[in-house]
XYZ file of C-alpha atoms in Angstrom:
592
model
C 76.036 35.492 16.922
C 75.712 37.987 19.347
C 74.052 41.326 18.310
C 76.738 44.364 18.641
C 74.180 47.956 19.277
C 75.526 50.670 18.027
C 76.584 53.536 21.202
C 74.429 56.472 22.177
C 75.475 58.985 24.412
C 73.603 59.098 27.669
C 72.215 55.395 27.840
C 73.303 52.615 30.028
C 72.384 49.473 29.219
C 73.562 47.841 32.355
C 72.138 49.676 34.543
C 68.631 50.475 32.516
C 67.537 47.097 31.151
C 65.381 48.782 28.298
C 68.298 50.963 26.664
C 69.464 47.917 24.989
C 66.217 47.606 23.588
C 65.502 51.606 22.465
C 68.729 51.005 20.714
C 67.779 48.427 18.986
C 64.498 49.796 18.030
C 66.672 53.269 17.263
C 69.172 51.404 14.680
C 66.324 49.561 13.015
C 64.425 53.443 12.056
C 68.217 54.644 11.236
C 69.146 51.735 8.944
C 65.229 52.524 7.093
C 65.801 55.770 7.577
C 69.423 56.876 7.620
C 67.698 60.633 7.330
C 66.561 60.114 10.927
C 70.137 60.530 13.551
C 70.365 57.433 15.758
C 70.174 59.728 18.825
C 67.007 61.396 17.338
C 65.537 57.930 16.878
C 66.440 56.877 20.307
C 64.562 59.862 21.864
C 61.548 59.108 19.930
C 61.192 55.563 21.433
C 57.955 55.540 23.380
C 57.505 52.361 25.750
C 54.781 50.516 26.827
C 52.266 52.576 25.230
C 48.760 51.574 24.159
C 50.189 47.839 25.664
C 52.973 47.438 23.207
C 56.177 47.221 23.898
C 57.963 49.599 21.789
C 56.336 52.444 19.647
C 57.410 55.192 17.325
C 55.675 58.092 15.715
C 57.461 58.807 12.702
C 55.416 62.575 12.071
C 57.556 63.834 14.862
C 61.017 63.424 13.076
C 59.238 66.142 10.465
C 60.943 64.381 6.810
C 57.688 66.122 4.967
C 56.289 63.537 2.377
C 53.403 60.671 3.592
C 54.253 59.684 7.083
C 52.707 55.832 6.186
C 55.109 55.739 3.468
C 58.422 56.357 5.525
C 57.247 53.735 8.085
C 56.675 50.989 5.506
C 60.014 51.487 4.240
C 61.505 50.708 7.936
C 59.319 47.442 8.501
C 60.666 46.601 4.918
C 64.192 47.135 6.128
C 63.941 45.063 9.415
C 66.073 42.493 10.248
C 65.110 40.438 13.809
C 68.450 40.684 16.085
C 68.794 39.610 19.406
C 66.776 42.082 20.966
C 63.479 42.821 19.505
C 61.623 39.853 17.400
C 59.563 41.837 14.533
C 58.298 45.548 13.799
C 54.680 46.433 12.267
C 53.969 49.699 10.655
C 50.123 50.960 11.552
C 49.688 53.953 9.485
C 52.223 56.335 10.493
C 53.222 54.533 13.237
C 55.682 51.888 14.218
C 55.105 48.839 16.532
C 58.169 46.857 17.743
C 57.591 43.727 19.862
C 60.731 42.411 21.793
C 61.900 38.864 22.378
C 60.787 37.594 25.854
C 62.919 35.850 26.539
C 66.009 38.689 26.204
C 63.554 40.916 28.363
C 63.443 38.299 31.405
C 67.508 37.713 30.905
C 67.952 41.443 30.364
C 65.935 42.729 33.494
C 66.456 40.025 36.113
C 69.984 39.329 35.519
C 70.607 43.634 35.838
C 68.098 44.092 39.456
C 70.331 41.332 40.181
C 73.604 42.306 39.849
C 72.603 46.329 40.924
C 70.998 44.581 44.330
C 72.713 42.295 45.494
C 76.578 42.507 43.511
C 77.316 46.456 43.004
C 80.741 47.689 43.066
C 79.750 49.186 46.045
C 78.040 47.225 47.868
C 74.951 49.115 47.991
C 71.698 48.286 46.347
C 71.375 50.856 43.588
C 68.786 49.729 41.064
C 66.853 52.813 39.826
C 70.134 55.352 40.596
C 71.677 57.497 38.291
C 74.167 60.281 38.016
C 72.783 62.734 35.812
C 73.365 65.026 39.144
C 76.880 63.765 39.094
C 79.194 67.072 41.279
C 76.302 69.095 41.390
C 75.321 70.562 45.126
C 71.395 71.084 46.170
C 70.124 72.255 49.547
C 66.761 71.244 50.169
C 64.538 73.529 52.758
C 61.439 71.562 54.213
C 59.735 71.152 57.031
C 60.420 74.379 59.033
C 57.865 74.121 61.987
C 57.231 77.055 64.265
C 58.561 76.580 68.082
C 55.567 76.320 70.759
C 52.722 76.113 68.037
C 51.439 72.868 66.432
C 53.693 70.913 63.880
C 50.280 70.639 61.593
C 49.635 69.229 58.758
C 51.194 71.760 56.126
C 54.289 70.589 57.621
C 53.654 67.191 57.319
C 53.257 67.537 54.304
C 56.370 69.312 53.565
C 58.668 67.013 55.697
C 57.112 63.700 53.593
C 57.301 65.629 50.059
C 61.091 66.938 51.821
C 62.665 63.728 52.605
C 61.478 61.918 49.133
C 63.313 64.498 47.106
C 66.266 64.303 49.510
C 65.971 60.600 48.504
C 65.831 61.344 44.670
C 67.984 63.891 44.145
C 70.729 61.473 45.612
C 69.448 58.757 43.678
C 69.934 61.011 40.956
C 73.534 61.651 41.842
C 73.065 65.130 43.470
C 75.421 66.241 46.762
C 72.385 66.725 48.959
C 71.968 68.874 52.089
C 68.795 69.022 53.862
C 67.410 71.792 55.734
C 65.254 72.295 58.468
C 64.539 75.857 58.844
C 62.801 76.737 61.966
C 60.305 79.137 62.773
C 62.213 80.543 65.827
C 61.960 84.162 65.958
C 59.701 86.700 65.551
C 56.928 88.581 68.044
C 55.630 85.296 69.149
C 58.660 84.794 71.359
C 57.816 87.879 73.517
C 54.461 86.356 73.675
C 55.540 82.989 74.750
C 58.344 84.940 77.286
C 55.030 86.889 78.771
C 53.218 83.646 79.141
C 56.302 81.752 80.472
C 56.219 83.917 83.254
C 52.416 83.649 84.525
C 52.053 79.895 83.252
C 55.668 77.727 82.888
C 56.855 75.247 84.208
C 60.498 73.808 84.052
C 59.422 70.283 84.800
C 56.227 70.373 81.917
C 58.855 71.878 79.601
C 61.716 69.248 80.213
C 58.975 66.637 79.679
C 57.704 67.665 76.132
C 58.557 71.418 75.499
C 56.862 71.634 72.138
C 53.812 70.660 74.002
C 54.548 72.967 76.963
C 55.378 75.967 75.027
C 52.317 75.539 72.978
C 50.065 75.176 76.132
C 51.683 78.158 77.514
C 51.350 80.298 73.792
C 47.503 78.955 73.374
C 47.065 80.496 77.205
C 48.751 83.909 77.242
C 47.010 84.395 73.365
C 43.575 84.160 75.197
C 44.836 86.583 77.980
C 45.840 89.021 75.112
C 42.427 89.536 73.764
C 41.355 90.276 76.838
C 43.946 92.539 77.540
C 45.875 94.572 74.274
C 48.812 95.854 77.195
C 50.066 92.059 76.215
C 50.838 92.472 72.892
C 52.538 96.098 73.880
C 54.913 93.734 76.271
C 55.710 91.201 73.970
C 56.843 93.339 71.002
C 58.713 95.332 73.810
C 60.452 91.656 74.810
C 61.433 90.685 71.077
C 62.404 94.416 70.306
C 65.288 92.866 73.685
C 65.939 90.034 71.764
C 66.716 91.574 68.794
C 69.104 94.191 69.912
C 71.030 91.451 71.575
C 70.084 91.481 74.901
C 71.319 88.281 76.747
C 68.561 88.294 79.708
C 65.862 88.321 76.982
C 67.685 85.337 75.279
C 68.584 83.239 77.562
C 65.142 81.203 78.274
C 64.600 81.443 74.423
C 68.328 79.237 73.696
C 67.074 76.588 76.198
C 63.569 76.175 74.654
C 64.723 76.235 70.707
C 67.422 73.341 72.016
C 64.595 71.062 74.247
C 62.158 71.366 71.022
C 64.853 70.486 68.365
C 65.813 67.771 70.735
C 62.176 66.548 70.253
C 61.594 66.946 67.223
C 64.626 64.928 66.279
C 62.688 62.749 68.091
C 59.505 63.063 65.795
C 61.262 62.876 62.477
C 63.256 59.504 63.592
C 59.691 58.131 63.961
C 59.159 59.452 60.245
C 62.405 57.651 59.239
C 63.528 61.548 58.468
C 67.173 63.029 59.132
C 68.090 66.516 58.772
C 71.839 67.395 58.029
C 70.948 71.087 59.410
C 68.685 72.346 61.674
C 68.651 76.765 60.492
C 66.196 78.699 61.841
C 65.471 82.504 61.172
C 66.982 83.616 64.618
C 70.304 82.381 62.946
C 70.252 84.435 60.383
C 72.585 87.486 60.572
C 72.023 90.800 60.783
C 74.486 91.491 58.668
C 73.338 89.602 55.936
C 69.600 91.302 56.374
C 70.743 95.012 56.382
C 73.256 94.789 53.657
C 70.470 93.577 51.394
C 68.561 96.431 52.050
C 70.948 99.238 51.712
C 71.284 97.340 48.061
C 67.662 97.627 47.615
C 67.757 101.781 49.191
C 71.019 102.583 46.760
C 68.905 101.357 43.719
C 65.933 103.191 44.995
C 63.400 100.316 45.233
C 62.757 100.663 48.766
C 59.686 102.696 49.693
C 58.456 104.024 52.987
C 54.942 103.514 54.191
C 53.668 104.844 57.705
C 57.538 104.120 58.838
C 57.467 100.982 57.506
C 59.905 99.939 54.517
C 58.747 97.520 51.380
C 59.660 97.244 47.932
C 57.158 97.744 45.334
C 57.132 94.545 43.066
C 53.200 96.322 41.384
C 55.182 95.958 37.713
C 55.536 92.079 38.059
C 52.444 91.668 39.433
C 53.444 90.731 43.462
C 52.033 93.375 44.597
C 54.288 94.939 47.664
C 56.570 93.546 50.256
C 57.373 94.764 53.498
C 61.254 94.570 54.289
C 61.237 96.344 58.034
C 58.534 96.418 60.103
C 57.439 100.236 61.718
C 59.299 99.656 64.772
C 62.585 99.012 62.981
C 62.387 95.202 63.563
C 63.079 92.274 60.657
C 60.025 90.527 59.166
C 60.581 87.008 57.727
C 60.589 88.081 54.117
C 63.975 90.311 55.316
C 65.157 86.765 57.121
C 64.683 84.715 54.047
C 66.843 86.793 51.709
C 69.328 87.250 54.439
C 69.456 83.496 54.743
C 70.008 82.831 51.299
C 72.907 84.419 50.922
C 74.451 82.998 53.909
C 73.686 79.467 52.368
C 74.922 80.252 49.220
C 78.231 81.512 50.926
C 78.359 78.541 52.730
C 77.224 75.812 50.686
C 77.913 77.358 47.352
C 74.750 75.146 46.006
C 73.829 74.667 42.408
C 70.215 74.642 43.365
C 68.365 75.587 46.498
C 64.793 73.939 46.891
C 62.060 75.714 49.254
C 59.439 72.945 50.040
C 56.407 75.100 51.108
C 52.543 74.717 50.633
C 51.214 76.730 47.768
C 49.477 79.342 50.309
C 52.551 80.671 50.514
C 53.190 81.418 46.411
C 53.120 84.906 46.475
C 55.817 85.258 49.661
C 58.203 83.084 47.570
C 57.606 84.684 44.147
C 58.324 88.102 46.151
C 61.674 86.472 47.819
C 62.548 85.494 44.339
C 61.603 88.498 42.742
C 63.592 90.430 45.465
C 67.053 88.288 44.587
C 66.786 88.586 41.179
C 66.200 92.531 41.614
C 69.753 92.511 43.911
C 71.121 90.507 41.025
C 72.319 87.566 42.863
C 73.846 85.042 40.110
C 72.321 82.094 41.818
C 69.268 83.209 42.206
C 67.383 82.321 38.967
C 68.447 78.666 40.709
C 66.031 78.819 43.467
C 62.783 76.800 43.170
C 59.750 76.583 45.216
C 58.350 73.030 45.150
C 54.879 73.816 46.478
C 51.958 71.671 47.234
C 47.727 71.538 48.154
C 46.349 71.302 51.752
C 45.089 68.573 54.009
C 41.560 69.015 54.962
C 40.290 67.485 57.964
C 43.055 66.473 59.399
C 42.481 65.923 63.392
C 41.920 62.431 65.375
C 39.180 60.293 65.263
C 37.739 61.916 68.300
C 37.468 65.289 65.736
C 39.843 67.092 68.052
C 42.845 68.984 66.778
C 45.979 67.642 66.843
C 49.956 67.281 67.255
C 51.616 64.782 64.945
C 52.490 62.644 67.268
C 48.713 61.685 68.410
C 47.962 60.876 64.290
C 50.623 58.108 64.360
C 50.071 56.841 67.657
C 46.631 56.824 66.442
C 47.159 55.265 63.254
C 49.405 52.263 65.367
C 46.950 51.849 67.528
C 44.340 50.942 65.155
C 47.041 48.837 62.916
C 47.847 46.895 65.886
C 44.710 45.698 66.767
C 44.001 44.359 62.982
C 47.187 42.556 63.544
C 46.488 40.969 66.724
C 43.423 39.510 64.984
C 45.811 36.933 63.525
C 47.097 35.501 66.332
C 49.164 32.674 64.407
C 50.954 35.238 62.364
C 51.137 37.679 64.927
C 53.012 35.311 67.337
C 55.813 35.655 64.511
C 56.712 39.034 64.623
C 59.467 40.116 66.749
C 58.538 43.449 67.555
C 54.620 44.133 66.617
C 54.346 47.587 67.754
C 57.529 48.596 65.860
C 55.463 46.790 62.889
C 52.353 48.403 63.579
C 53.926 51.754 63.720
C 55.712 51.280 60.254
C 52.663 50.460 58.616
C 50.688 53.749 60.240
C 53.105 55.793 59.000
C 53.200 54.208 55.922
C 49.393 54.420 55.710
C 49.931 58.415 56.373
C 52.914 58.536 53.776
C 51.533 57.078 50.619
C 47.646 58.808 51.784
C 49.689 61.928 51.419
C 51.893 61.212 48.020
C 49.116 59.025 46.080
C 48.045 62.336 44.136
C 49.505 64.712 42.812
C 51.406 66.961 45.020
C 49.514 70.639 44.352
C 46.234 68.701 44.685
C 44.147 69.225 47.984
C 42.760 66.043 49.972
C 40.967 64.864 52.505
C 42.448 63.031 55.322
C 40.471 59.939 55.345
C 41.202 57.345 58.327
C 39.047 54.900 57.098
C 40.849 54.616 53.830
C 43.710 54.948 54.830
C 44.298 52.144 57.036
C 42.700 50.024 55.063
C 44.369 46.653 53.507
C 42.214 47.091 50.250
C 42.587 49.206 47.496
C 45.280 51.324 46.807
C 46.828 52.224 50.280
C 50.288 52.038 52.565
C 49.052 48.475 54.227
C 48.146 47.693 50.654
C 51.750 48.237 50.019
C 53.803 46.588 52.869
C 51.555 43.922 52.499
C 52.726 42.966 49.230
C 56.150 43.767 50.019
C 55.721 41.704 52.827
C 54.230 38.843 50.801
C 57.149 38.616 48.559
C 59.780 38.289 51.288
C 58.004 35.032 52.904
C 58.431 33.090 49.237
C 61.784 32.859 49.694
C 61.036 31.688 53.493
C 58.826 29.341 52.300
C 60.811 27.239 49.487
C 64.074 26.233 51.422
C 64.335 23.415 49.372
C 64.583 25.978 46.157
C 67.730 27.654 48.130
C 70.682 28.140 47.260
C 69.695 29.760 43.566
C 71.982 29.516 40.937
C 73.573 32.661 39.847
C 71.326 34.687 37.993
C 72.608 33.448 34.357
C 72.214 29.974 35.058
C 68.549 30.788 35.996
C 66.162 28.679 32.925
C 64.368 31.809 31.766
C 63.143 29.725 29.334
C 60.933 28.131 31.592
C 59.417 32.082 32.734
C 59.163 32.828 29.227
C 55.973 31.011 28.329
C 53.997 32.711 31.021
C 52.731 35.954 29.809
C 52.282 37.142 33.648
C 55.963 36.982 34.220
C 56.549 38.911 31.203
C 54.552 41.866 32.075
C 55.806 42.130 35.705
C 59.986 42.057 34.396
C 58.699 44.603 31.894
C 57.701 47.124 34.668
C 60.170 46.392 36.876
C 62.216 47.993 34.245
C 60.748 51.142 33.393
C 61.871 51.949 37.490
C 64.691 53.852 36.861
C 62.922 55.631 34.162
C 60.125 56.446 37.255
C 63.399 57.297 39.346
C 64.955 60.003 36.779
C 60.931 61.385 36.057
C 60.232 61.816 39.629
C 63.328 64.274 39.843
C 62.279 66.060 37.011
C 59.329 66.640 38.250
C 59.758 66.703 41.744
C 56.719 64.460 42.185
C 56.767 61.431 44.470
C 52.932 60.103 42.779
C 54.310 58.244 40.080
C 56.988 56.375 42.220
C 53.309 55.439 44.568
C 51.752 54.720 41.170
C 54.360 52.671 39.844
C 54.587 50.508 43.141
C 50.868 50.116 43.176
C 50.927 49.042 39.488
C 53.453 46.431 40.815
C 51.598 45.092 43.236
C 48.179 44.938 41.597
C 50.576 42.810 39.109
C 51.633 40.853 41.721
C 48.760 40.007 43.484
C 47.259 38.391 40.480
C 50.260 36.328 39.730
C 50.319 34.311 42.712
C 47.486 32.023 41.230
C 49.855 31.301 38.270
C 53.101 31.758 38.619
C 53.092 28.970 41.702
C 56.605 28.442 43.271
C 55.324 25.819 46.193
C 54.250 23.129 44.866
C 55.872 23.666 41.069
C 57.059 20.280 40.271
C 59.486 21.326 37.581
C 62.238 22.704 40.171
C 63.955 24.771 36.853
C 60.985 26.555 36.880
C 59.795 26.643 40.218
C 63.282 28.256 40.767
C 62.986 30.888 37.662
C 59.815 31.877 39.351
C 61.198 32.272 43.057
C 64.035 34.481 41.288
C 61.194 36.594 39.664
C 59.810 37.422 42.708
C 63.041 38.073 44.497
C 63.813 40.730 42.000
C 60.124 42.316 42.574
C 60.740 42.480 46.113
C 63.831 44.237 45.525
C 62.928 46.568 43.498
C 59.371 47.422 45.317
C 61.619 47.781 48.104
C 63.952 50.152 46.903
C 60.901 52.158 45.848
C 59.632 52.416 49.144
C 62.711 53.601 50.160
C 62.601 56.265 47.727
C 59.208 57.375 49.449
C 61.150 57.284 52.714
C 59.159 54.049 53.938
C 60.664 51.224 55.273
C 59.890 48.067 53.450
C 58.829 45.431 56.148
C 59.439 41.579 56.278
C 56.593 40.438 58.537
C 53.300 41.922 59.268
């Protein structure tokens, strides 16, 4: 007879495979011992720790007495079910081992039905809605107009677009920002230097490149000559105030560089759903702030220039207004946030910003919370390290672009030394640029996000070790077994497959077992905002992989049941590896 589990609030078990199995696990400690809730039990199911399956420590549920003796009396209790085969007690812990064959069933048949036979139609493995009619706007990005898009924003738009991916996995109402740098002083600069060294047709052809040519040349003429800086601050002093001849040129080069950068982040399989910038912030919404501030006597005056004094929490002092009466970006951010929260009326508001900049944000937070904002304790700055060393091979500096045309470039040529297999693919330098960008993705998100690194080429492109080719390789390699076993095709539905036949291999056991701890990885990954243990888990998958070929053999398999129960296996790895690509904003390839 079927076993009946007993409910839980908050688990799934068709959509997380290894909730049936923490509730089984759960009811067997409750039945020991009924002192223990069922939902406290369930929460103290670890998994796959120290390479067993399921593990409890019973000194966390705190019942006083020996700790051994408690955990005897629930192996004594134990009764096998259809779920998990026999329990040990070790001390004061508890050891459960489940039946392999209800893992296969369990996992395959739900990556199954969630991939390919959703109510919706849409893959959604891994998803949840723990986020379920909550709103978040996430900030990243934000390069500055006519200078470099370096590295800190690279950074930023790759750690960006993964949580825009989680938080919807995670059920969330997403809208993602990109919040220019297109205001401030350096526009008078770039106005002076328009004049001596623009041109219309440079700028039509790649203005971000133009405008920085121009900004790098009129920067040199200023420390020859101070009088520039004197002209430019008189230009944006124009702008601000409104004055449509100083403005005009401005409009047409923020529209030709969003137009290319649009460009740039298609490349980087990135979308924004807004593109803000500070020069679109009112000035409304930055003066009424500071009257607040003045009326509750926080603003002080220094030379003629206005900050709040933040000493008592320990951020030192921020400048609100600038000497001659014009708005610094600290002023712009707060102004910006409450236009966002009047618009979007978000439940949380990420800023994705390298950790150089913790003090501004702990001062913009600081500042909010002083004004007494309600939604301001819901603001959270997802920072991260820096790149070092990030410039071409050459040494020189460089504009994103160059990197991935770089990275193609040299992923090309490795492909073209394969001629048979490069003859299949339809469009190689599509491919090669795929897996360059990979290579830069998973380079960047492989550690831990406040962590520094090196930008290694080398390593990166490389098709060993832990890497982005690494990775679309073994996607890659999984989508040709289905190519290669037509006579396997159709496959019966998924609870006709014989996982009896997968259940005596140990190797398929362990790789269903980790493809179902991903929507665990999913929901931690939110948490945490961390996209390293989505690259660890699909590296983990792949190392598994790799050394299953040898032994789980499809071609060649005589027994068709279980040549068949293997191809399915790998189907539902594919799947799922895919979908975590996905997640990392990577698009999974088929050939390579």
């Amino acid at each position: 007879m079927a076993t009946t589990l007993p409910k839980i609030p908050n688990t799934d078990p068709e959509r997380y495979p290894l909730d049936a199995f923490r509730i089984s696990v759960a009811a067997s400690v409750h039945k020991g011992l009924p002192a223990i809730p069922l939902d406290k039990a369930y929460e103290g199911v670890d998994i796959n720790r120290k390479g067993v399956d399921f593990s409890i420590a019973i000194p966390r549920f705190k019942l006083g007495g020996k700790p051994d003796v408690w955990a005897k009396k629930v192996e004594e209790s134990f009764v096998a079910d259809d779920y998990i085969e026999s329990v040990k007690a070790e001390g004061a812990f508890l050891t459960f081992t489940a039946r392999t064959q209800s893992v296969l069933k369990n996992v395959l048949t739900t990556i199954d039905h969630l991939s390919h036979h959703s109510p919706t139609g849409e893959a959604v493995y891994g998803v949840n809605d723990s986020g379920k009619g909550k709103k978040v706007v996430i900030e990243y990005s934000s390069p500055n107009i006519a200078k470099q898009f370096h590295v800190g924003h690279l950074r930023s738009t790759i750690i960006g677009a993964f949580l825009t991916n989680v938080y919807k996995a995670c059920g969330w109402e997403v809208t993602s920002m990109n919040y220019l740098g297109d205001w401030g002083k350096q526009f008078g600069l770039i106005a002076i230097g328009y004049e001596r060294y623009g041109s219309e047709e440079e700028l039509e052809k790649d203005a971000i490149k133009h405008l920085y040519t121009v900004y790098v040349k009129i920067n040199a003429d200023a420390e020859k000559d101070p009088k520039v800086h004197d002209d430019a601050r008189a230009y944006f002093a124009r702008m601000e105030q409104g004055d449509e001849s100083a403005l005009v040129m401005w409009r047409k080069w923020r529209e030709l560089s969003i137009e290319k950068y649009k460009e740039e982040y298609a490349r980087l399989n990135v979308h924004f759903d807004v593109y803000s910038g500070e020069s679109q912030v009112g000035q409304e919404s930055q003066s009424e702030p500071l009257k607040m501030l003045e009326e509750m006597g926080l603003i002080k005056d220094s030379e003629g220039a206005k900050l709040v004094d933040l000493e008592e929490y320990k951020l030192g002092k921020a400048i609100v207004r600038k000497k001659d009466g014009t708005s610094i970006y600290l002023t712009r951010d707060i102004g910006g946030a409450v236009e966002r929260y009047d618009k979007f009326h978000f439940d949380k508001m990420i800023y994705v910003v390298a950790s150089q900049q913790d003090l501004h944000l702990a001062q913009f937070f600081k500042v909010l919370t002083l004004l007494k904002y309600p939604w301001a304790p819901t603001l959270e700055h997802v920072n991260f390290g820096m790149v070092q060393g990030m410039s071409t091979r050459k040494g020189t500096a460089v504009f994103l672009d160059e990197i991935i045309q770089e990275a193609s470039r040299v992923m090309h040529e490795q492909m073209q030394s394969n001629e048979e297999k490069y003859a299949l693919i339809e469009e190689p330098e599509m491919t090669a640029r795929e897996i360059g960008i990979t290579a830069i993705k998973i380079q960047d998100m492989s550690a831990k996000r406040i962590n520094n690194y090196t930008f290694n080429w080398s390593r990166m492109l490389s098709f060993e070790g832990d890497t982005g080719p690494y990775l679309q390789y073994a996607h890659v390699r999984l989508a040709s077994v289905e190519r290669k076993n037509p006579s396997l095709l159709p496959l019966p539905p998924a609870s006709e497959i014989s996982y009896s036949a997968l259940a005596t291999d140990i190797k398929a056991r362990e790789i269903a077992f980790w493809l179902a701890t991903y929507p665990d990885v999913v929901r931690v990954a939110q948490e945490r905002h961390e996209p390293s243990g989505v690259v660890t888990f699909c590296m983990k998958l792949a190392h598994m992989i790799a050394s299953a070929w040898e032994v789980l053999i499809v071609k060649g398999e005589a027994d068709q049941e279980k040549a068949r129960a293997r191809l399915f296996l790998f189907i539902c790895a594919r799947d799922v590896l895919g979908a975590a690509l996905r997640l990392l904003s990577i698009t999974p390839l088929e050939r390579m």
